[in-house]
Short mmCIF file of C-alpha atoms and ligand atoms in Angstrom, two decimals:
data_model
loop_
_atom_site.label_atom_id
_atom_site.label_comp_id
_atom_site.label_asym_id
_atom_site.label_seq_id
_atom_site.Cartn_x
_atom_site.Cartn_y
_atom_site.Cartn_z
CA MET A 1 3.03 -14.62 -38.94
CA GLY A 2 0.21 -15.84 -36.55
CA ILE A 3 -1.84 -12.71 -36.58
CA VAL A 4 -4.94 -14.45 -37.71
CA GLU A 5 -4.63 -17.32 -35.15
CA ALA A 6 -3.80 -14.83 -32.55
CA ARG A 7 -6.92 -12.81 -33.17
CA GLU A 8 -9.10 -15.84 -33.04
CA ILE A 9 -7.56 -16.88 -29.76
CA ILE A 10 -8.14 -13.48 -28.21
CA LYS A 11 -11.65 -13.27 -29.58
CA GLY A 12 -12.53 -16.49 -27.69
CA ALA A 13 -10.97 -15.41 -24.41
CA LYS A 14 -12.92 -14.16 -21.33
CA THR A 15 -9.81 -13.07 -19.41
CA ILE A 16 -6.60 -11.82 -20.97
CA SER A 17 -3.44 -11.18 -18.98
CA VAL A 18 -0.64 -9.24 -20.46
CA LEU A 19 3.00 -9.07 -19.46
CA THR A 20 4.56 -5.94 -21.00
CA GLY A 21 8.17 -4.71 -21.20
CA ALA A 22 10.00 -1.63 -22.40
CA GLY A 23 9.28 -2.52 -26.05
CA ILE A 24 5.58 -1.41 -25.75
CA SER A 25 6.72 2.06 -24.74
CA ALA A 26 9.42 2.37 -27.44
CA GLU A 27 6.95 3.85 -29.97
CA SER A 28 6.09 6.43 -27.39
CA GLY A 29 9.72 7.67 -27.46
CA ILE A 30 10.96 6.00 -24.20
CA PRO A 31 14.27 4.21 -24.62
CA THR A 32 14.43 0.48 -24.03
CA PHE A 33 17.07 -1.17 -21.79
CA ARG A 34 18.69 -3.62 -24.00
CA GLY A 35 19.42 -3.69 -27.90
CA ALA A 36 20.24 -0.99 -30.16
CA GLY A 37 19.88 2.57 -28.60
CA GLY A 38 18.84 0.78 -25.37
CA LEU A 39 19.62 2.50 -21.92
CA TRP A 40 22.11 -0.11 -20.97
CA GLY A 41 24.23 0.70 -24.04
CA LYS A 42 25.31 4.08 -22.56
CA TYR A 43 25.11 3.23 -18.85
CA ARG A 44 26.24 0.11 -16.98
CA PRO A 45 23.26 -1.24 -15.09
CA GLU A 46 25.25 -2.11 -12.12
CA GLU A 47 26.37 1.55 -11.85
CA LEU A 48 22.70 2.74 -11.79
CA ALA A 49 20.04 0.19 -11.04
CA THR A 50 21.26 -1.50 -7.91
CA PRO A 51 20.99 -0.67 -4.17
CA SER A 52 24.82 -0.53 -3.89
CA ALA A 53 25.07 2.02 -6.73
CA PHE A 54 22.57 4.36 -4.90
CA ALA A 55 24.51 3.92 -1.69
CA ARG A 56 27.79 4.89 -3.51
CA ASP A 57 26.49 7.72 -5.49
CA PRO A 58 22.78 8.70 -4.99
CA GLU A 59 23.26 12.05 -7.03
CA LEU A 60 24.32 10.13 -10.09
CA VAL A 61 21.47 7.60 -9.75
CA TRP A 62 18.96 10.58 -9.44
CA ARG A 63 20.46 12.34 -12.51
CA TRP A 64 19.63 9.21 -14.48
CA TYR A 65 16.07 8.96 -13.11
CA ASN A 66 15.51 12.76 -13.48
CA TRP A 67 16.64 12.44 -17.14
CA ARG A 68 14.10 9.59 -17.62
CA ARG A 69 11.36 11.49 -15.77
CA GLY A 70 11.91 14.26 -18.27
CA ILE A 71 11.37 11.92 -21.10
CA ILE A 72 8.44 9.98 -19.56
CA VAL A 73 6.49 13.08 -18.49
CA LYS A 74 6.13 14.16 -22.16
CA ALA A 75 5.35 10.75 -23.50
CA ASN A 76 1.97 9.60 -24.51
CA PRO A 77 0.36 6.19 -24.91
CA ASN A 78 0.79 4.68 -28.34
CA PRO A 79 -1.73 2.45 -30.38
CA GLY A 80 -0.33 -0.59 -28.43
CA HIS A 81 -1.28 0.73 -24.97
CA ILE A 82 -4.62 1.98 -26.40
CA ALA A 83 -5.47 -1.34 -27.95
CA LEU A 84 -5.01 -2.98 -24.51
CA ALA A 85 -7.10 -0.36 -22.78
CA ARG A 86 -9.89 -0.68 -25.19
CA ALA A 87 -9.87 -4.52 -24.91
CA GLU A 88 -11.37 -4.00 -21.39
CA VAL A 89 -14.69 -2.85 -22.87
CA SER A 90 -15.62 -6.46 -23.78
CA ARG A 91 -13.59 -8.61 -21.43
CA GLU A 92 -11.33 -8.83 -18.34
CA VAL A 93 -7.82 -7.53 -18.88
CA ILE A 94 -5.06 -7.64 -16.31
CA ILE A 95 -1.73 -6.05 -17.21
CA ILE A 96 1.41 -6.96 -15.49
CA THR A 97 4.01 -4.22 -16.53
CA GLN A 98 7.75 -4.25 -15.91
CA ASN A 99 7.61 -0.62 -16.95
CA ILE A 100 7.71 2.27 -14.54
CA ASP A 101 6.38 4.83 -16.86
CA GLY A 102 2.57 4.75 -16.07
CA LEU A 103 1.53 4.71 -19.69
CA HIS A 104 -0.89 1.80 -19.40
CA GLN A 105 -2.87 3.81 -16.80
CA LYS A 106 -2.61 6.93 -18.95
CA ALA A 107 -4.13 4.99 -21.79
CA GLY A 108 -7.09 4.06 -19.53
CA SER A 109 -6.24 0.51 -18.47
CA LYS A 110 -7.90 -0.10 -14.97
CA ARG A 111 -6.12 -3.23 -13.62
CA VAL A 112 -2.36 -2.65 -13.84
CA ILE A 113 0.16 -4.34 -11.70
CA GLU A 114 3.44 -2.33 -11.60
CA PHE A 115 5.79 -5.25 -11.24
CA HIS A 116 9.01 -3.13 -11.02
CA GLY A 117 7.30 -0.15 -9.14
CA SER A 118 6.69 3.38 -10.56
CA ILE A 119 9.09 6.30 -11.39
CA TRP A 120 6.46 8.63 -9.94
CA ARG A 121 6.87 7.39 -6.52
CA VAL A 122 9.71 7.88 -3.93
CA ARG A 123 10.58 5.98 -0.79
CA CYS A 124 12.73 7.00 2.05
CA ILE A 125 15.58 4.47 2.74
CA GLU A 126 15.43 5.23 6.44
CA CYS A 127 11.76 5.35 7.47
CA GLY A 128 10.36 3.43 4.35
CA CYS A 129 7.66 6.10 3.85
CA GLU A 130 6.45 6.11 0.23
CA THR A 131 4.78 9.04 -1.64
CA GLU A 132 3.79 10.06 -4.89
CA ASN A 133 6.12 12.72 -6.47
CA MET A 134 5.65 14.19 -9.98
CA GLU A 135 8.44 16.76 -9.95
CA VAL A 136 10.90 16.92 -13.03
CA PRO A 137 13.51 17.02 -11.62
CA LEU A 138 13.01 15.93 -8.17
CA LYS A 139 13.61 19.05 -5.84
CA LYS A 140 15.21 17.52 -2.87
CA ILE A 141 16.48 13.99 -2.19
CA GLU A 142 16.09 14.15 1.58
CA CYS A 143 13.14 12.86 3.40
CA GLU A 144 11.81 14.86 6.48
CA CYS A 145 13.39 12.23 8.71
CA GLY A 146 16.78 13.05 7.31
CA GLY A 147 16.95 9.92 5.17
CA LEU A 148 17.53 9.82 1.52
CA LEU A 149 14.71 9.41 -0.96
CA ARG A 150 15.05 6.83 -3.68
CA PRO A 151 12.80 5.88 -6.60
CA ALA A 152 10.16 3.39 -5.55
CA VAL A 153 11.23 0.93 -8.33
CA VAL A 154 12.76 -2.60 -8.14
CA TRP A 155 16.52 -2.73 -8.64
CA PHE A 156 18.71 -5.82 -9.30
CA GLY A 157 19.17 -7.99 -6.22
CA GLU A 158 15.82 -6.58 -4.69
CA PRO A 159 12.79 -8.83 -4.22
CA ILE A 160 9.54 -8.05 -5.92
CA PRO A 161 7.01 -7.15 -3.15
CA ASP A 162 5.04 -10.09 -1.96
CA GLN A 163 1.56 -8.76 -2.81
CA VAL A 164 2.81 -7.76 -6.27
CA LEU A 165 3.98 -11.19 -6.91
CA GLN A 166 0.84 -12.76 -5.51
CA ALA A 167 -1.40 -10.56 -7.68
CA SER A 168 0.68 -11.53 -10.78
CA PHE A 169 0.33 -15.19 -9.94
CA GLU A 170 -3.31 -14.76 -9.66
CA ALA A 171 -3.36 -12.91 -13.04
CA ILE A 172 -1.81 -15.78 -14.69
CA GLY A 173 -4.05 -18.35 -12.92
CA GLU A 174 -7.20 -16.39 -13.99
CA CYS A 175 -6.39 -15.84 -17.70
CA ASP A 176 -7.38 -17.80 -20.74
CA VAL A 177 -4.51 -16.11 -22.70
CA LEU A 178 -1.22 -14.39 -21.79
CA LEU A 179 0.05 -11.83 -24.14
CA VAL A 180 3.76 -11.12 -23.73
CA VAL A 181 4.68 -7.73 -25.33
CA GLY A 182 8.00 -6.04 -25.87
CA THR A 183 10.14 -7.81 -23.29
CA SER A 184 13.50 -9.36 -23.86
CA ALA A 185 12.33 -11.98 -21.30
CA VAL A 186 15.76 -12.12 -19.67
CA VAL A 187 15.10 -10.41 -16.28
CA GLN A 188 13.78 -12.77 -13.58
CA PRO A 189 11.30 -13.33 -11.96
CA ALA A 190 9.13 -11.41 -14.62
CA ALA A 191 10.23 -13.63 -17.51
CA SER A 192 9.26 -16.79 -15.43
CA LEU A 193 5.57 -15.58 -15.50
CA ALA A 194 5.44 -16.69 -19.22
CA MET A 195 6.81 -20.13 -18.30
CA LEU A 196 4.30 -20.42 -15.42
CA ALA A 197 1.50 -19.66 -17.79
CA LEU A 198 2.69 -22.44 -20.08
CA ASP A 199 2.91 -24.73 -17.31
CA MET A 200 -0.65 -23.96 -16.50
CA LEU A 201 -1.53 -24.75 -20.04
CA LYS A 202 -2.52 -21.25 -20.81
CA LYS A 203 -2.23 -19.97 -24.45
CA VAL A 204 0.78 -17.72 -24.68
CA ILE A 205 1.14 -15.23 -27.49
CA GLU A 206 4.40 -13.16 -27.85
CA VAL A 207 4.70 -9.80 -29.71
CA ASN A 208 8.23 -8.61 -30.17
CA LEU A 209 10.46 -7.05 -32.81
CA GLU A 210 12.97 -9.76 -32.28
CA ALA A 211 13.25 -13.47 -31.17
CA THR A 212 13.60 -13.89 -27.40
CA PRO A 213 14.40 -16.87 -25.18
CA ILE A 214 10.76 -17.76 -25.02
CA SER A 215 9.95 -17.38 -28.76
CA ASN A 216 10.34 -21.10 -29.47
CA VAL A 217 8.22 -22.34 -26.53
CA VAL A 218 5.15 -19.95 -26.76
CA ASP A 219 2.10 -20.92 -28.83
CA ILE A 220 2.46 -18.03 -31.12
CA SER A 221 5.34 -15.68 -31.64
CA ILE A 222 4.62 -12.51 -33.77
CA ARG A 223 7.47 -10.36 -35.02
CA GLY A 224 6.45 -6.85 -35.30
CA LYS A 225 5.88 -3.54 -33.54
CA ALA A 226 3.58 -3.66 -30.63
CA GLY A 227 1.79 -0.48 -31.81
CA GLU A 228 1.00 -2.13 -35.20
CA VAL A 229 0.37 -5.72 -34.11
CA LEU A 230 -1.85 -5.20 -30.97
CA PRO A 231 -4.56 -3.27 -32.79
CA GLN A 232 -4.74 -6.08 -35.32
CA ILE A 233 -5.01 -8.93 -32.94
CA ILE A 234 -7.32 -7.25 -30.35
CA CYS A 235 -10.62 -6.38 -31.95
CA GLY A 236 -13.51 -4.98 -30.03
C1 LIG B 301 9.72 -4.08 -29.24
C2 LIG B 301 9.64 -2.83 -29.71
C3 LIG B 301 8.36 -2.54 -30.28
C4 LIG B 301 11.61 -2.96 -28.92
N1 LIG B 301 7.36 -3.52 -30.37
N2 LIG B 301 8.87 -4.97 -29.17
C5 LIG B 301 20.90 -15.38 -13.23
C6 LIG B 301 19.84 -16.12 -13.60
C7 LIG B 301 18.57 -15.75 -13.33
C8 LIG B 301 18.31 -14.62 -12.51
C9 LIG B 301 19.49 -13.84 -12.07
C10 LIG B 301 20.71 -14.27 -12.37
N3 LIG B 301 21.60 -13.30 -11.93
C11 LIG B 301 20.86 -12.46 -11.35
C12 LIG B 301 19.60 -12.72 -11.45
C13 LIG B 301 18.49 -11.92 -10.81
C14 LIG B 301 18.12 -10.72 -11.64
C15 LIG B 301 18.17 -11.04 -13.09
O1 LIG B 301 17.07 -11.44 -13.60
N4 LIG B 301 19.23 -10.78 -13.85
C16 LIG B 301 19.24 -11.08 -15.26
C17 LIG B 301 19.55 -9.89 -16.11
C18 LIG B 301 20.18 -12.21 -15.39
N5 LIG B 301 16.97 -10.25 -11.08
C19 LIG B 301 16.76 -9.56 -10.00
O2 LIG B 301 17.73 -9.17 -9.43
C20 LIG B 301 15.34 -9.29 -9.56
N6 LIG B 301 15.27 -9.57 -8.18
C21 LIG B 301 15.41 -10.74 -7.76
O3 LIG B 301 15.80 -11.70 -8.41
O4 LIG B 301 15.28 -10.78 -6.30
C22 LIG B 301 15.66 -12.12 -5.72
C23 LIG B 301 15.54 -11.76 -4.17
C24 LIG B 301 14.67 -12.57 -3.46
C25 LIG B 301 14.68 -12.43 -2.05
C26 LIG B 301 15.41 -11.34 -1.53
C27 LIG B 301 16.21 -10.55 -2.15
C28 LIG B 301 16.38 -10.87 -3.62
C29 LIG B 301 15.02 -7.72 -9.76
C30 LIG B 301 15.00 -7.37 -11.15
C31 LIG B 301 14.85 -5.86 -11.28
C32 LIG B 301 14.91 -5.40 -12.68
N7 LIG B 301 14.87 -3.91 -12.62
C33 LIG B 301 14.94 -3.19 -13.83
C34 LIG B 301 14.94 -1.69 -13.48
C35 LIG B 301 13.57 -1.25 -12.89
C36 LIG B 301 13.54 0.27 -12.63
C37 LIG B 301 13.90 1.09 -13.89
O5 LIG B 301 13.22 1.14 -14.93
O6 LIG B 301 14.83 1.99 -13.67
O7 LIG B 301 13.65 -3.45 -14.56
S1 LIG B 301 16.18 -3.66 -14.89
C38 LIG B 301 15.19 -3.42 -16.40
O8 LIG B 301 15.08 -4.72 -17.04
C39 LIG B 301 13.95 -2.96 -15.94
C40 LIG B 301 13.04 -3.60 -16.79
O9 LIG B 301 11.64 -3.75 -16.40
C41 LIG B 301 13.57 -4.98 -16.99
C42 LIG B 301 13.22 -5.84 -18.13
O10 LIG B 301 13.60 -5.29 -19.33
P1 LIG B 301 12.50 -5.38 -20.55
O11 LIG B 301 11.38 -4.54 -20.23
O12 LIG B 301 12.33 -6.71 -21.09
O13 LIG B 301 13.27 -4.39 -21.67
P2 LIG B 301 14.43 -4.70 -22.76
O14 LIG B 301 15.07 -3.43 -23.08
O15 LIG B 301 15.31 -5.80 -22.03
O16 LIG B 301 13.71 -5.48 -23.93
C43 LIG B 301 12.91 -4.64 -24.78
C44 LIG B 301 12.29 -5.64 -25.76
O17 LIG B 301 11.34 -5.01 -26.58
C45 LIG B 301 13.38 -6.25 -26.75
O18 LIG B 301 13.02 -7.62 -26.75
C46 LIG B 301 13.03 -5.66 -28.07
O19 LIG B 301 13.14 -6.49 -29.18
C47 LIG B 301 11.57 -5.38 -27.94
N8 LIG B 301 11.08 -4.16 -28.73
N9 LIG B 301 10.81 -2.11 -29.52
C48 LIG B 301 7.67 -4.66 -29.74
N10 LIG B 301 8.16 -1.34 -30.94
ZN1 LIG B 302 12.12 9.08 5.99
#
């Protein structure tokens, strides 16, 4: 299964970078996007996670995000998040998460790059001002300037902010090992970070319940639950 080899590689690493996806939060009760029970099963992504969907029906998009806020606000980090936070005690750990749920920070991880933004921030589509907002549900969707507030997340067709992309490239450049956990590795440019790490001759270890498009190219691919595998491969 690769557990023993993965543990050895991680033991010898000074800096670990970690790319996480929805799968790491599944055991905290947050639905994933794709696969059985995934969010895309019930909703069409192009109806909800695009700027044009928001322009067409902001109320519908906000209903979806308010529903997700309600789930996320009650969720707690699971042993997968906690193992990654504990790993910081004895080495450098940089987390690049595609998740917008804030659970890595809640687990205590200090260096977290929110690649697709955060569900707990809102941004005005007119004046661009961005603020933290923890209401469940959001009380009003208008900004003081009269513009509409949207979730400060990255939708399909939108670019990853430059500084986020730069910080992620640096995290790949700095690391000895990249862990890729609970992502279907189909959404770009996040998925290409794993390929970048391989190009830079970094060790890449994948942890996922299922095979993904990168399973055959990474150094070690472990099939299992993040909450069970991570505590076994990250010791001390
Ligand atoms: C477990 C587990 C357990 C379960 N333990 N594992 C054709 C080719 C290439 C690219 C494109 C293309 N056509 C269009 C594009 C671009 C597009 C894209 O990639 N599309 C693909 C789908 C084809 N990308 C974009 O549009 C991006 N922007 C962009 O390209 O900009 C270009 C540009 C440049 C300059 C100017 C303008 C534009 C933006 C992508 C944004 C994605 N946004 C979302 C929503 C975020 C906000 C929100 O949450 O509401 O991000 S979509 C959704 O997918 C979300 C996720 O972060 C992302 C990735 O999903 P993730 O995390 O991998 O989850 P799942 O559900 O897919 O997988 C879960 C995995 O966990 C599974 O593998 C399970 O097996 C596993 N698992 N339980 C371990 N317990
Ligand atoms: Zn405004």
